[in-house]
């Protein structure tokens, strides 16, 4: 927003999500799960994360979290934000205790079509998605081609050890003082 100059040292983006990671303690989530939940939330999650990163001051840290383990809601959102804010932010490693209780973020995944429940259709690349289906499947849902450092993000799997459901965490740090590249202007 024009004129909004306030920047923050710490920002938490605990975004709305499908909650599929909570299935260990909330069985109804497993029974009602539908691929469309994650597909439908991706754009909102990315918008919230992008706004959080815009509010982050130099040297500040942002934590992005979901109680989902769906890569469309997790790594895909993080990857898209890293691409948009290239040169301004980076992922940083979680503390050692968190790494001991979790697994690294995924580097690759397939994107299900909106009718996955009936068709089991998945896409490996955005180019494989037909035009009518692009209304529900966005390019930002796919793994990055450049090998973004998604292994620094952490997946906490549902476990007895932690007595928890599953969730995802990524820690961003604003590391640069330059402005992002200007968006191209329409003619």
PDB file of C-alpha atoms in Angstrom:
ATOM      1  CA  UNK A   1       0.000   0.000   0.000  1.00  0.00           C
ATOM      2  CA  UNK A   2       1.258   3.425  -0.860  1.00  0.00           C
ATOM      3  CA  UNK A   3       2.479   5.374   2.133  1.00  0.00           C
ATOM      4  CA  UNK A   4       2.685   2.415   4.516  1.00  0.00           C
ATOM      5  CA  UNK A   5       6.280   2.579   5.720  1.00  0.00           C
ATOM      6  CA  UNK A   6       6.171   0.511   8.936  1.00  0.00           C
ATOM      7  CA  UNK A   7       8.526  -2.496   8.845  1.00  0.00           C
ATOM      8  CA  UNK A   8       8.797  -5.274  11.397  1.00  0.00           C
ATOM      9  CA  UNK A   9      11.651  -7.361  12.795  1.00  0.00           C
ATOM     10  CA  UNK A  10       9.465 -10.434  13.209  1.00  0.00           C
ATOM     11  CA  UNK A  11       6.375 -11.544  11.303  1.00  0.00           C
ATOM     12  CA  UNK A  12       4.309 -14.712  11.777  1.00  0.00           C
ATOM     13  CA  UNK A  13       2.214 -15.987   8.867  1.00  0.00           C
ATOM     14  CA  UNK A  14       0.181 -18.884  10.278  1.00  0.00           C
ATOM     15  CA  UNK A  15      -2.036 -19.094   7.223  1.00  0.00           C
ATOM     16  CA  UNK A  16      -5.491 -20.628   6.771  1.00  0.00           C
ATOM     17  CA  UNK A  17      -5.017 -24.167   5.482  1.00  0.00           C
ATOM     18  CA  UNK A  18      -6.766 -27.450   4.768  1.00  0.00           C
ATOM     19  CA  UNK A  19      -5.612 -28.794   8.129  1.00  0.00           C
ATOM     20  CA  UNK A  20      -4.734 -32.173   6.646  1.00  0.00           C
ATOM     21  CA  UNK A  21      -1.826 -32.482   9.067  1.00  0.00           C
ATOM     22  CA  UNK A  22      -4.237 -32.631  12.008  1.00  0.00           C
ATOM     23  CA  UNK A  23      -5.666 -36.015  10.993  1.00  0.00           C
ATOM     24  CA  UNK A  24      -3.861 -37.849  13.814  1.00  0.00           C
ATOM     25  CA  UNK A  25      -5.958 -36.101  16.449  1.00  0.00           C
ATOM     26  CA  UNK A  26      -8.970 -35.034  14.393  1.00  0.00           C
ATOM     27  CA  UNK A  27     -10.093 -38.042  12.350  1.00  0.00           C
ATOM     28  CA  UNK A  28     -12.891 -36.123  10.612  1.00  0.00           C
ATOM     29  CA  UNK A  29     -10.204 -34.282   8.625  1.00  0.00           C
ATOM     30  CA  UNK A  30      -9.164 -37.565   7.005  1.00  0.00           C
ATOM     31  CA  UNK A  31     -12.763 -38.496   6.137  1.00  0.00           C
ATOM     32  CA  UNK A  32     -13.592 -35.118   4.595  1.00  0.00           C
ATOM     33  CA  UNK A  33     -10.250 -34.429   2.882  1.00  0.00           C
ATOM     34  CA  UNK A  34     -10.520 -33.232  -0.703  1.00  0.00           C
ATOM     35  CA  UNK A  35      -7.730 -32.137  -3.043  1.00  0.00           C
ATOM     36  CA  UNK A  36      -9.689 -28.983  -3.868  1.00  0.00           C
ATOM     37  CA  UNK A  37      -9.104 -27.606  -0.360  1.00  0.00           C
ATOM     38  CA  UNK A  38      -5.375 -27.143  -0.951  1.00  0.00           C
ATOM     39  CA  UNK A  39      -5.842 -25.990  -4.536  1.00  0.00           C
ATOM     40  CA  UNK A  40      -8.363 -23.397  -3.399  1.00  0.00           C
ATOM     41  CA  UNK A  41      -6.228 -22.025  -0.562  1.00  0.00           C
ATOM     42  CA  UNK A  42      -2.916 -21.721  -2.423  1.00  0.00           C
ATOM     43  CA  UNK A  43      -3.510 -18.204  -3.808  1.00  0.00           C
ATOM     44  CA  UNK A  44      -4.691 -16.838  -0.448  1.00  0.00           C
ATOM     45  CA  UNK A  45      -1.734 -18.393   1.373  1.00  0.00           C
ATOM     46  CA  UNK A  46       0.678 -16.919  -1.158  1.00  0.00           C
ATOM     47  CA  UNK A  47      -0.949 -13.482  -0.894  1.00  0.00           C
ATOM     48  CA  UNK A  48      -0.636 -13.534   2.909  1.00  0.00           C
ATOM     49  CA  UNK A  49       3.005 -14.641   2.739  1.00  0.00           C
ATOM     50  CA  UNK A  50       3.856 -12.005   0.118  1.00  0.00           C
ATOM     51  CA  UNK A  51       2.263  -9.293   2.273  1.00  0.00           C
ATOM     52  CA  UNK A  52       4.162 -10.516   5.319  1.00  0.00           C
ATOM     53  CA  UNK A  53       7.434 -10.369   3.398  1.00  0.00           C
ATOM     54  CA  UNK A  54       6.627  -6.817   2.246  1.00  0.00           C
ATOM     55  CA  UNK A  55       6.256  -5.799   5.906  1.00  0.00           C
ATOM     56  CA  UNK A  56       9.558  -7.383   6.915  1.00  0.00           C
ATOM     57  CA  UNK A  57      12.401  -5.006   7.736  1.00  0.00           C
ATOM     58  CA  UNK A  58      16.024  -5.599   6.728  1.00  0.00           C
ATOM     59  CA  UNK A  59      17.507  -8.434   8.772  1.00  0.00           C
ATOM     60  CA  UNK A  60      14.032  -9.360  10.012  1.00  0.00           C
ATOM     61  CA  UNK A  61      12.624 -12.863  10.086  1.00  0.00           C
ATOM     62  CA  UNK A  62       9.274 -14.245   9.034  1.00  0.00           C
ATOM     63  CA  UNK A  63       7.906 -17.661   9.977  1.00  0.00           C
ATOM     64  CA  UNK A  64       5.448 -19.230   7.527  1.00  0.00           C
ATOM     65  CA  UNK A  65       3.451 -22.104   9.011  1.00  0.00           C
ATOM     66  CA  UNK A  66       0.536 -24.370   8.173  1.00  0.00           C
ATOM     67  CA  UNK A  67      -1.028 -27.398   9.842  1.00  0.00           C
ATOM     68  CA  UNK A  68      -0.990 -29.031   6.423  1.00  0.00           C
ATOM     69  CA  UNK A  69       1.501 -31.384   4.807  1.00  0.00           C
ATOM     70  CA  UNK A  70       0.209 -30.758   1.280  1.00  0.00           C
ATOM     71  CA  UNK A  71       3.126 -29.380  -0.786  1.00  0.00           C
ATOM     72  CA  UNK A  72       0.688 -27.127  -2.687  1.00  0.00           C
ATOM     73  CA  UNK A  73       0.059 -25.304   0.614  1.00  0.00           C
ATOM     74  CA  UNK A  74       3.624 -25.610   1.876  1.00  0.00           C
ATOM     75  CA  UNK A  75       6.670 -25.825  -0.410  1.00  0.00           C
ATOM     76  CA  UNK A  76       4.835 -24.429  -3.458  1.00  0.00           C
ATOM     77  CA  UNK A  77       3.826 -21.283  -1.559  1.00  0.00           C
ATOM     78  CA  UNK A  78       7.352 -20.847  -0.181  1.00  0.00           C
ATOM     79  CA  UNK A  79       8.910 -21.407  -3.609  1.00  0.00           C
ATOM     80  CA  UNK A  80       6.616 -18.866  -5.279  1.00  0.00           C
ATOM     81  CA  UNK A  81       7.389 -16.261  -2.611  1.00  0.00           C
ATOM     82  CA  UNK A  82      11.135 -16.860  -2.955  1.00  0.00           C
ATOM     83  CA  UNK A  83      10.809 -16.317  -6.717  1.00  0.00           C
ATOM     84  CA  UNK A  84       8.782 -13.128  -6.311  1.00  0.00           C
ATOM     85  CA  UNK A  85      11.147 -11.682  -3.711  1.00  0.00           C
ATOM     86  CA  UNK A  86      14.366 -12.966  -5.299  1.00  0.00           C
ATOM     87  CA  UNK A  87      17.403 -11.171  -3.952  1.00  0.00           C
ATOM     88  CA  UNK A  88      15.461  -9.742  -1.007  1.00  0.00           C
ATOM     89  CA  UNK A  89      14.750 -12.779   1.143  1.00  0.00           C
ATOM     90  CA  UNK A  90      16.200 -16.199   1.744  1.00  0.00           C
ATOM     91  CA  UNK A  91      15.278 -19.286   3.719  1.00  0.00           C
ATOM     92  CA  UNK A  92      17.293 -19.939   6.854  1.00  0.00           C
ATOM     93  CA  UNK A  93      17.814 -23.170   8.750  1.00  0.00           C
ATOM     94  CA  UNK A  94      15.537 -24.034  11.639  1.00  0.00           C
ATOM     95  CA  UNK A  95      17.112 -24.467  15.083  1.00  0.00           C
ATOM     96  CA  UNK A  96      18.806 -27.824  15.738  1.00  0.00           C
ATOM     97  CA  UNK A  97      16.034 -29.073  18.023  1.00  0.00           C
ATOM     98  CA  UNK A  98      13.467 -28.480  15.256  1.00  0.00           C
ATOM     99  CA  UNK A  99      15.634 -30.236  12.670  1.00  0.00           C
ATOM    100  CA  UNK A 100      15.878 -33.241  15.008  1.00  0.00           C
ATOM    101  CA  UNK A 101      12.072 -33.544  15.143  1.00  0.00           C
ATOM    102  CA  UNK A 102      11.318 -32.954  11.472  1.00  0.00           C
ATOM    103  CA  UNK A 103      12.158 -33.805   7.884  1.00  0.00           C
ATOM    104  CA  UNK A 104      13.426 -31.411   5.176  1.00  0.00           C
ATOM    105  CA  UNK A 105      11.043 -29.661   2.810  1.00  0.00           C
ATOM    106  CA  UNK A 106      10.269 -31.460  -0.435  1.00  0.00           C
ATOM    107  CA  UNK A 107      12.158 -30.668  -3.645  1.00  0.00           C
ATOM    108  CA  UNK A 108       9.609 -32.212  -6.009  1.00  0.00           C
ATOM    109  CA  UNK A 109       5.919 -33.093  -6.090  1.00  0.00           C
ATOM    110  CA  UNK A 110       3.071 -33.558  -8.542  1.00  0.00           C
ATOM    111  CA  UNK A 111       0.062 -31.262  -8.686  1.00  0.00           C
ATOM    112  CA  UNK A 112      -3.346 -32.942  -8.655  1.00  0.00           C
ATOM    113  CA  UNK A 113      -6.126 -31.806 -10.919  1.00  0.00           C
ATOM    114  CA  UNK A 114      -9.285 -30.443  -9.273  1.00  0.00           C
ATOM    115  CA  UNK A 115     -11.118 -33.675 -10.196  1.00  0.00           C
ATOM    116  CA  UNK A 116      -8.392 -35.858  -8.687  1.00  0.00           C
ATOM    117  CA  UNK A 117     -10.871 -37.798  -6.537  1.00  0.00           C
ATOM    118  CA  UNK A 118     -12.618 -39.106  -9.654  1.00  0.00           C
ATOM    119  CA  UNK A 119      -9.813 -39.126 -12.227  1.00  0.00           C
ATOM    120  CA  UNK A 120      -6.546 -39.469 -10.240  1.00  0.00           C
ATOM    121  CA  UNK A 121      -5.111 -36.927 -12.704  1.00  0.00           C
ATOM    122  CA  UNK A 122      -1.810 -35.333 -11.674  1.00  0.00           C
ATOM    123  CA  UNK A 123       0.527 -32.945 -13.464  1.00  0.00           C
ATOM    124  CA  UNK A 124       4.314 -32.824 -13.321  1.00  0.00           C
ATOM    125  CA  UNK A 125       4.603 -29.474 -15.161  1.00  0.00           C
ATOM    126  CA  UNK A 126       2.313 -26.493 -15.622  1.00  0.00           C
ATOM    127  CA  UNK A 127       2.728 -26.887 -19.387  1.00  0.00           C
ATOM    128  CA  UNK A 128       0.852 -30.208 -19.116  1.00  0.00           C
ATOM    129  CA  UNK A 129      -2.293 -28.530 -17.755  1.00  0.00           C
ATOM    130  CA  UNK A 130      -4.972 -27.907 -20.394  1.00  0.00           C
ATOM    131  CA  UNK A 131      -6.449 -24.400 -20.636  1.00  0.00           C
ATOM    132  CA  UNK A 132      -9.822 -25.217 -19.032  1.00  0.00           C
ATOM    133  CA  UNK A 133      -8.034 -26.708 -16.009  1.00  0.00           C
ATOM    134  CA  UNK A 134      -5.755 -23.690 -15.537  1.00  0.00           C
ATOM    135  CA  UNK A 135      -8.617 -21.988 -13.708  1.00  0.00           C
ATOM    136  CA  UNK A 136      -7.893 -24.263 -10.700  1.00  0.00           C
ATOM    137  CA  UNK A 137      -4.202 -25.098 -11.203  1.00  0.00           C
ATOM    138  CA  UNK A 138      -1.666 -22.234 -11.099  1.00  0.00           C
ATOM    139  CA  UNK A 139       1.944 -22.162 -12.274  1.00  0.00           C
ATOM    140  CA  UNK A 140       3.014 -21.282  -8.713  1.00  0.00           C
ATOM    141  CA  UNK A 141       1.829 -24.712  -7.508  1.00  0.00           C
ATOM    142  CA  UNK A 142       4.665 -26.552  -9.255  1.00  0.00           C
ATOM    143  CA  UNK A 143       8.176 -27.297  -7.975  1.00  0.00           C
ATOM    144  CA  UNK A 144      10.823 -24.735  -8.901  1.00  0.00           C
ATOM    145  CA  UNK A 145      13.079 -25.543 -11.827  1.00  0.00           C
ATOM    146  CA  UNK A 146      15.985 -23.679 -10.237  1.00  0.00           C
ATOM    147  CA  UNK A 147      16.297 -25.935  -7.207  1.00  0.00           C
ATOM    148  CA  UNK A 148      15.234 -23.360  -4.607  1.00  0.00           C
ATOM    149  CA  UNK A 149      16.548 -24.287  -1.141  1.00  0.00           C
ATOM    150  CA  UNK A 150      13.303 -25.865   0.038  1.00  0.00           C
ATOM    151  CA  UNK A 151      15.174 -28.433   2.146  1.00  0.00           C
ATOM    152  CA  UNK A 152      15.649 -25.632   4.707  1.00  0.00           C
ATOM    153  CA  UNK A 153      11.884 -25.666   5.320  1.00  0.00           C
ATOM    154  CA  UNK A 154      10.727 -28.289   7.820  1.00  0.00           C
ATOM    155  CA  UNK A 155       7.938 -30.887   7.763  1.00  0.00           C
ATOM    156  CA  UNK A 156       6.846 -32.082  11.185  1.00  0.00           C
ATOM    157  CA  UNK A 157       5.094 -35.389  10.664  1.00  0.00           C
ATOM    158  CA  UNK A 158       2.291 -36.499  13.009  1.00  0.00           C
ATOM    159  CA  UNK A 159       3.942 -38.448  15.808  1.00  0.00           C
ATOM    160  CA  UNK A 160       3.612 -39.892  19.261  1.00  0.00           C
ATOM    161  CA  UNK A 161       7.094 -38.567  20.047  1.00  0.00           C
ATOM    162  CA  UNK A 162       5.916 -34.965  19.887  1.00  0.00           C
ATOM    163  CA  UNK A 163       2.279 -35.780  20.665  1.00  0.00           C
ATOM    164  CA  UNK A 164       1.335 -33.592  17.730  1.00  0.00           C
ATOM    165  CA  UNK A 165      -0.313 -33.499  14.375  1.00  0.00           C
ATOM    166  CA  UNK A 166       1.608 -32.660  11.238  1.00  0.00           C
ATOM    167  CA  UNK A 167       2.637 -29.177  10.276  1.00  0.00           C
ATOM    168  CA  UNK A 168       5.046 -27.235   8.063  1.00  0.00           C
ATOM    169  CA  UNK A 169       7.388 -24.349   8.899  1.00  0.00           C
ATOM    170  CA  UNK A 170       9.670 -22.162   6.782  1.00  0.00           C
ATOM    171  CA  UNK A 171      11.816 -19.342   8.167  1.00  0.00           C
ATOM    172  CA  UNK A 172      12.554 -16.389   5.877  1.00  0.00           C
ATOM    173  CA  UNK A 173      15.122 -13.671   6.466  1.00  0.00           C
ATOM    174  CA  UNK A 174      15.191 -10.342   4.683  1.00  0.00           C
ATOM    175  CA  UNK A 175      18.814 -10.161   3.700  1.00  0.00           C
ATOM    176  CA  UNK A 176      19.224  -7.432   1.130  1.00  0.00           C
ATOM    177  CA  UNK A 177      18.875  -3.694   0.972  1.00  0.00           C
ATOM    178  CA  UNK A 178      18.042  -3.414  -2.682  1.00  0.00           C
ATOM    179  CA  UNK A 179      14.554  -3.062  -4.059  1.00  0.00           C
ATOM    180  CA  UNK A 180      12.938  -5.911  -5.976  1.00  0.00           C
ATOM    181  CA  UNK A 181      12.946  -5.615  -9.773  1.00  0.00           C
ATOM    182  CA  UNK A 182      10.199  -3.354 -11.059  1.00  0.00           C
ATOM    183  CA  UNK A 183       7.233  -5.104 -12.605  1.00  0.00           C
ATOM    184  CA  UNK A 184       6.868  -4.496 -16.337  1.00  0.00           C
ATOM    185  CA  UNK A 185       4.362  -1.791 -17.167  1.00  0.00           C
ATOM    186  CA  UNK A 186       1.499  -2.387 -19.532  1.00  0.00           C
ATOM    187  CA  UNK A 187       1.814  -0.497 -22.827  1.00  0.00           C
TER     188      UNK A 187
END
